[in-house]
Coordinates of C-alpha atoms and ligand atoms in Angstrom, one line a residue:
X26 CA -150.1 -3.0 -64.3
X27 CA -147.1 -5.9 -62.4
X28 CA -145.9 -5.2 -58.6
X29 CA -143.5 -2.2 -59.3
X30 CA -146.7 -0.2 -61.1
X31 CA -145.4 -0.9 -64.5
X32 CA -147.8 -0.7 -67.4
X33 CA -147.0 -4.2 -69.1
X34 CA -148.9 -4.0 -72.4
X35 CA -146.6 -5.1 -74.9
X36 CA -146.3 -9.0 -75.8
X37 CA -143.1 -9.9 -77.8
X38 CA -144.3 -13.3 -79.4
X39 CA -141.7 -15.8 -80.7
X40 CA -143.4 -17.5 -83.6
X41 CA -140.2 -20.0 -84.1
X42 CA -137.0 -20.7 -82.6
X43 CA -135.8 -21.7 -86.0
X44 CA -133.8 -19.2 -88.6
X45 CA -131.9 -19.0 -91.6
X46 CA -129.1 -17.0 -90.1
X47 CA -126.3 -17.6 -87.5
X48 CA -125.6 -14.3 -85.8
X49 CA -122.4 -14.6 -83.7
X50 CA -124.4 -13.1 -81.0
X51 CA -127.5 -14.7 -81.3
X52 CA -126.9 -18.6 -82.2
X53 CA -124.1 -20.8 -79.7
X54 CA -121.6 -21.8 -81.9
X55 CA -122.3 -26.0 -82.3
X56 CA -126.2 -25.3 -81.5
X57 CA -128.0 -29.0 -81.8
X58 CA -131.2 -27.1 -80.7
X59 CA -133.1 -27.3 -84.2
X60 CA -132.1 -30.8 -84.5
X61 CA -135.0 -31.5 -82.4
X62 CA -138.3 -31.2 -84.3
X63 CA -140.3 -27.9 -83.4
X64 CA -143.2 -27.9 -81.1
X65 CA -144.1 -24.8 -81.7
X66 CA -147.5 -22.9 -80.7
X67 CA -149.6 -23.3 -83.9
X68 CA -151.4 -20.3 -85.3
X69 CA -154.7 -20.9 -83.3
X70 CA -152.8 -21.1 -80.1
X71 CA -150.8 -18.0 -80.7
X72 CA -153.8 -16.3 -81.6
X73 CA -155.8 -17.3 -78.7
X74 CA -152.9 -16.0 -76.2
X75 CA -153.4 -12.8 -77.9
X76 CA -156.6 -12.8 -77.7
X77 CA -156.6 -13.4 -73.7
X78 CA -154.0 -10.9 -73.3
X79 CA -155.9 -8.4 -75.5
X80 CA -158.7 -8.6 -73.3
X81 CA -156.5 -8.2 -70.1
X82 CA -155.1 -4.7 -71.4
X83 CA -152.3 -6.0 -73.3
X84 CA -152.2 -3.8 -76.6
X85 CA -149.2 -4.1 -78.6
X86 CA -147.5 -7.1 -80.1
X87 CA -144.9 -8.1 -81.9
X88 CA -144.1 -11.8 -84.0
X89 CA -140.3 -12.2 -83.6
X90 CA -138.3 -15.3 -83.3
X91 CA -135.9 -16.7 -84.6
X92 CA -136.9 -15.4 -87.8
X93 CA -140.5 -15.1 -88.1
X94 CA -140.8 -14.8 -91.9
X95 CA -139.4 -18.5 -92.2
X96 CA -142.7 -19.5 -90.6
X97 CA -145.2 -20.3 -93.7
X98 CA -148.1 -19.3 -92.0
X99 CA -147.1 -15.6 -90.3
X100 CA -149.5 -13.7 -92.6
X101 CA -152.4 -15.2 -91.5
X102 CA -151.3 -14.8 -87.9
X103 CA -150.7 -11.0 -88.4
X104 CA -154.4 -11.1 -89.9
X105 CA -155.5 -13.1 -87.0
X106 CA -154.5 -10.8 -84.7
X107 CA -154.9 -7.4 -86.1
X108 CA -159.0 -8.4 -85.9
X109 CA -158.9 -9.1 -82.3
X110 CA -160.6 -6.7 -80.4
X111 CA -158.4 -4.2 -78.1
X112 CA -155.2 -4.9 -80.6
X113 CA -154.1 -1.8 -81.4
X114 CA -150.7 -2.9 -83.1
X115 CA -149.1 -5.7 -84.4
X116 CA -145.0 -5.5 -85.4
X117 CA -142.7 -7.7 -86.7
X118 CA -139.1 -8.3 -85.9
X119 CA -137.2 -9.6 -89.1
X120 CA -133.6 -10.1 -90.3
X121 CA -135.2 -8.8 -93.5
X122 CA -133.6 -12.1 -95.9
X123 CA -137.0 -13.1 -97.0
X124 CA -138.4 -9.4 -96.8
X125 CA -138.4 -8.5 -100.4
X126 CA -141.3 -10.7 -101.4
X127 CA -142.9 -11.0 -98.4
X128 CA -143.3 -6.9 -97.2
X129 CA -146.8 -6.3 -99.1
X130 CA -148.3 -9.2 -98.0
X131 CA -147.4 -8.6 -94.0
X132 CA -148.5 -4.8 -94.4
X133 CA -151.8 -5.7 -96.4
X134 CA -152.5 -8.8 -93.6
X135 CA -152.2 -5.2 -91.1
X136 CA -148.9 -5.3 -90.0
X137 CA -147.8 -1.9 -88.7
X138 CA -144.3 -1.6 -88.2
X139 CA -141.2 -3.9 -89.2
X140 CA -138.2 -3.6 -87.4
X141 CA -135.0 -4.6 -89.6
X142 CA -131.5 -6.0 -88.0
X143 CA -129.0 -4.5 -90.0
X144 CA -125.8 -4.9 -88.1
X145 CA -123.3 -3.9 -91.0
X146 CA -123.3 -2.4 -94.9
X147 CA -120.5 -4.4 -96.1
X148 CA -121.3 -7.5 -97.1
X149 CA -118.3 -9.1 -95.7
X150 CA -118.8 -7.7 -92.4
X151 CA -122.3 -9.0 -92.7
X152 CA -121.7 -12.1 -93.6
X153 CA -119.2 -12.4 -90.7
X154 CA -121.6 -11.2 -88.2
X155 CA -124.8 -13.2 -89.7
X156 CA -123.9 -15.6 -92.1
X157 CA -125.9 -14.3 -94.3
X158 CA -126.3 -12.0 -97.7
X159 CA -126.8 -8.4 -97.1
X160 CA -128.1 -7.8 -100.3
X161 CA -131.3 -9.5 -99.5
X162 CA -131.5 -7.3 -96.5
X163 CA -131.1 -4.2 -98.2
X164 CA -134.0 -5.4 -101.1
X165 CA -136.0 -6.4 -97.9
X166 CA -135.7 -2.9 -96.8
X167 CA -136.6 -1.2 -99.6
X168 CA -139.8 -3.5 -100.0
X169 CA -140.4 -2.7 -96.3
X170 CA -140.7 1.3 -97.4
X171 CA -142.5 0.5 -100.7
X172 CA -144.9 -1.4 -98.5
X173 CA -145.9 1.9 -96.3
X174 CA -145.5 0.6 -92.7
X175 CA -146.0 3.2 -90.6
X176 CA -142.3 2.7 -89.5
X177 CA -139.4 0.4 -90.7
X178 CA -136.7 0.8 -88.3
X179 CA -133.5 -0.9 -88.2
X180 CA -131.1 -2.1 -85.3
X181 CA -127.9 -2.9 -85.3
X182 CA -125.9 -4.8 -82.2
X183 CA -122.5 -3.1 -80.8
X184 CA -119.5 -5.2 -81.2
X185 CA -116.2 -3.4 -80.5
X186 CA -113.4 -5.0 -83.6
X187 CA -116.5 -6.3 -85.6
X188 CA -118.8 -3.8 -86.6
X189 CA -117.6 -0.5 -85.4
X190 CA -116.3 0.9 -88.4
X191 CA -120.3 0.1 -89.8
X192 CA -121.8 2.0 -87.2
X193 CA -121.3 5.5 -89.4
X194 CA -122.2 4.2 -92.9
X195 CA -125.3 2.8 -91.0
X196 CA -126.1 6.0 -89.6
X197 CA -125.6 7.4 -93.6
X198 CA -128.4 4.8 -94.7
X199 CA -130.4 5.6 -92.6
X200 CA -130.9 8.9 -92.8
X201 CA -130.4 8.9 -96.8
X202 CA -133.6 6.2 -96.3
X203 CA -135.2 8.6 -93.7
X204 CA -135.4 5.2 -91.2
X205 CA -135.0 5.5 -87.5
X206 CA -131.6 3.5 -86.4
X207 CA -131.2 1.6 -83.1
X208 CA -127.9 0.9 -81.8
X209 CA -128.3 -1.7 -79.6
X210 CA -125.7 -3.3 -76.5
X211 CA -124.7 -6.7 -76.5
X212 CA -126.3 -8.5 -74.1
X213 CA -125.2 -12.2 -72.5
X214 CA -128.8 -13.7 -73.4
X215 CA -127.5 -17.0 -75.8
X216 CA -124.1 -17.4 -74.4
X217 CA -121.6 -15.1 -72.3
X218 CA -118.7 -16.3 -74.1
X219 CA -119.9 -13.7 -76.9
X220 CA -119.8 -10.9 -74.4
X221 CA -116.3 -10.2 -73.7
X222 CA -114.7 -6.5 -72.4
X223 CA -112.7 -6.8 -75.5
X224 CA -115.9 -6.7 -77.7
X225 CA -118.2 -4.8 -76.0
X226 CA -119.2 -1.6 -76.8
X227 CA -121.2 0.6 -74.9
X228 CA -123.9 3.1 -76.2
X229 CA -121.7 6.3 -75.0
X230 CA -119.0 4.9 -76.7
X231 CA -121.0 5.1 -80.0
X232 CA -122.1 8.3 -79.0
X233 CA -119.2 9.3 -78.5
X234 CA -118.2 7.8 -82.4
X235 CA -120.4 9.8 -83.5
X236 CA -120.2 12.6 -81.7
X237 CA -116.9 13.0 -84.0
X238 CA -118.9 13.0 -87.2
X239 CA -121.9 15.3 -86.1
X240 CA -123.9 16.8 -83.6
X241 CA -126.3 14.9 -81.2
X242 CA -129.8 16.8 -80.4
X243 CA -131.8 14.6 -77.4
X244 CA -134.9 14.1 -78.5
X245 CA -136.6 12.9 -75.1
X246 CA -140.0 13.4 -76.5
X247 CA -139.4 11.1 -79.3
X248 CA -141.3 7.7 -78.9
X249 CA -141.0 6.0 -82.2
X250 CA -142.5 2.6 -81.4
X251 CA -142.8 1.3 -77.6
X252 CA -139.4 0.0 -76.6
X253 CA -136.2 1.3 -74.4
X254 CA -134.1 3.5 -76.8
X255 CA -133.3 7.2 -76.1
X256 CA -133.5 9.1 -79.6
X257 CA -131.1 11.5 -81.1
X258 CA -131.3 13.9 -83.9
X259 CA -128.3 14.4 -85.6
X260 CA -127.8 17.9 -86.6
X261 CA -126.2 17.7 -89.7
X262 CA -127.3 14.3 -91.5
X263 CA -130.9 14.4 -90.0
X264 CA -130.3 10.8 -89.0
X265 CA -133.0 10.0 -86.0
X266 CA -130.4 7.1 -84.0
X267 CA -132.0 5.6 -80.6
X268 CA -129.8 4.2 -78.7
X269 CA -130.5 1.0 -76.3
X270 CA -128.0 0.9 -72.8
X271 CA -129.8 -2.7 -71.4
X272 CA -126.5 -3.2 -69.8
X273 CA -125.0 0.5 -69.0
X274 CA -127.8 2.2 -67.8
X275 CA -128.9 0.8 -64.7
X276 CA -132.5 2.8 -65.0
X277 CA -133.2 0.5 -68.1
X278 CA -135.9 -1.8 -66.6
X279 CA -137.6 0.9 -64.6
X280 CA -139.9 2.0 -67.6
X281 CA -140.3 -1.6 -68.8
X282 CA -143.9 -2.4 -71.0
X283 CA -143.4 -5.9 -71.9
X284 CA -143.5 -9.6 -71.1
X285 CA -142.0 -12.6 -74.3
X286 CA -144.0 -16.0 -74.7
X287 CA -141.9 -18.1 -76.1
X288 CA -141.5 -20.3 -79.6
X289 CA -142.8 -23.2 -77.1
X290 CA -145.6 -21.7 -75.2
X291 CA -143.7 -20.7 -72.2
X292 CA -144.7 -16.9 -70.7
X293 CA -141.4 -15.3 -69.7
X294 CA -142.1 -12.1 -68.0
X295 CA -138.0 -11.2 -68.7
X296 CA -135.7 -11.4 -71.1
X297 CA -133.1 -11.3 -69.1
X298 CA -134.1 -13.9 -66.1
X299 CA -134.8 -17.3 -66.5
X300 CA -138.5 -17.5 -65.1
X301 CA -140.9 -19.2 -67.4
X302 CA -144.6 -19.9 -66.6
X303 CA -146.0 -22.9 -69.5
X304 CA -148.4 -22.0 -71.1
X305 CA -148.7 -24.7 -73.8
X306 CA -149.8 -27.3 -71.6
X307 CA -152.9 -25.5 -70.5
X308 CA -153.5 -24.1 -74.0
X309 CA -153.6 -28.0 -75.1
X310 CA -155.8 -29.1 -72.4
X311 CA -157.6 -26.5 -70.7
X312 CA -160.9 -25.3 -73.4
X313 CA -161.7 -22.5 -70.8
X314 CA -159.7 -18.9 -71.4
X315 CA -160.0 -18.6 -67.6
X316 CA -157.1 -20.6 -67.0
X317 CA -154.9 -19.0 -69.8
X318 CA -156.1 -15.7 -68.1
X319 CA -154.9 -17.2 -65.0
X320 CA -151.3 -18.0 -65.9
X321 CA -150.8 -14.8 -68.0
X322 CA -151.7 -12.7 -64.5
X323 CA -149.4 -15.4 -62.1
X324 CA -146.5 -14.4 -64.9
X325 CA -147.2 -10.3 -64.6
X326 CA -146.9 -11.1 -60.9
X327 CA -143.9 -12.5 -61.2
X328 CA -142.0 -10.0 -63.5
X329 CA -138.8 -9.3 -61.9
X330 CA -137.8 -5.2 -60.7
X331 CA -134.8 -6.0 -63.5
X332 CA -133.0 -8.3 -65.3
X333 CA -130.0 -9.9 -64.4
X334 CA -127.6 -9.6 -67.5
X335 CA -125.3 -7.1 -65.0
X336 CA -125.0 -10.5 -62.2
X337 CA -124.9 -13.8 -62.4
X338 CA -127.0 -14.4 -65.4
X339 CA -125.7 -17.7 -66.8
X340 CA -127.7 -18.5 -70.1
X341 CA -129.6 -21.6 -70.8
X342 CA -131.6 -21.2 -74.0
X343 CA -131.0 -19.5 -77.3
X344 CA -132.3 -16.3 -77.9
X345 CA -134.4 -17.3 -80.9
X346 CA -136.3 -19.6 -79.0
X347 CA -136.8 -16.7 -76.0
X348 CA -137.5 -14.1 -78.8
X349 CA -135.8 -10.8 -79.1
Ligands
SAM423 N1 -134.3 -12.6 -86.4 C1 -135.3 -11.5 -86.0 C2 -133.8 -10.5 -86.2 O1 -132.9 -10.6 -86.7 O2 -134.5 -9.0 -86.3 C3 -136.2 -11.4 -84.8 C4 -135.0 -11.8 -83.8 S1 -133.9 -11.4 -83.2 C5 -133.6 -12.4 -81.6 C6 -134.7 -10.2 -82.3 C7 -132.9 -8.7 -82.2 O3 -132.7 -9.5 -81.0 C8 -132.5 -8.6 -83.1 O4 -132.5 -6.9 -83.2 C9 -130.8 -9.0 -82.7 O5 -130.3 -8.1 -83.6 C10 -131.0 -9.0 -81.2 N2 -130.3 -9.8 -80.4 C11 -129.8 -11.0 -80.9 N3 -128.9 -11.4 -79.6 C12 -129.0 -10.3 -79.3 C13 -127.8 -10.1 -77.9 N4 -126.9 -11.2 -77.4 N5 -127.8 -8.9 -77.3 C14 -128.2 -7.9 -78.0 N6 -129.4 -7.9 -79.3 C15 -129.6 -9.0 -79.5
SF4_424 FE1 -131.3 -15.3 -86.3 FE2 -132.1 -13.0 -85.6 FE3 -130.9 -14.3 -84.2 FE4 -129.9 -13.2 -85.9 S1 -130.7 -12.2 -84.4 S2 -129.7 -15.7 -85.4 S3 -131.3 -13.4 -87.4 S4 -132.7 -15.0 -84.9

């Protein structure tokens, strides 16, 4: 429980700040951070944090990045994590480009769910947003469905004038494959430049756009995973669409249940707040888990009431390092 009575039982762990794509909203142009040799937590260190966290009541874990599937020992991390007492769920967030080969091994290792970023179906639009090849992602999604994960979700970040024309095709794709789609408001996480009045699109606007095509039936009881999406059933297409309005929903943080661990071993109580607590030194120099537990507790107590994205937040490190 944090200071505001919220139960925090979900830890999102960035296993790497490296990525094989370069999404407009995530990687700042000219980013030089990857020129440095990474000093990421090792698999053993990540599993130690997860073990201590599970002992404190954390139940859900998500491995993210950067792109977690570029990390060669990811399946070992998943296998080790799912075996820890108290761990009820391990999910993966991925851009999907490497999922075709890795979906089955990750499922076999015990991963329960996979969230795949898919901002567009049109290859040209997808390439413009991410620098990648949408065909690889579609193959990855099909492999994830074939591997029978408990749930495969699709995520798209809303950007006016960039992928708004892709929203309806994404809904149809999601309906055709029976996969939930989440539409996410753009946040100024990595850089403020990306978020302008011109390209910001609220979830309300996306809903208005979908209402021109179908009827949206609210599903307040749907809990598809552990995230903050508000879900709707589209009456005629049968699509399940979730909306994540971190910027426009003023109650967004009231139900926050998560904390983050960055790729370089900092505990980050809130995505939209610079507060971080270094864990890496302690992991490397303190053999006793009590010191790790104490830092996790401190981080929990420092969790702010809400994010500062609507205020004067100035990004200082990229989303890939923090872990989305
Ligand atoms: N590489 C993986 C992926 O793309 O799914 C995992 C890491 S990525 C940082 C996690 C999620 O954060 C993705 O769904 C991505 O779309 C989202 N994200 C990144 N930057 C964002 C931003 N500025 N605003 C909103 N969502 C963002
Ligand atoms: Fe890479 Fe994911 Fe960020 Fe895109 S959103 S640059 S795929 S980490």
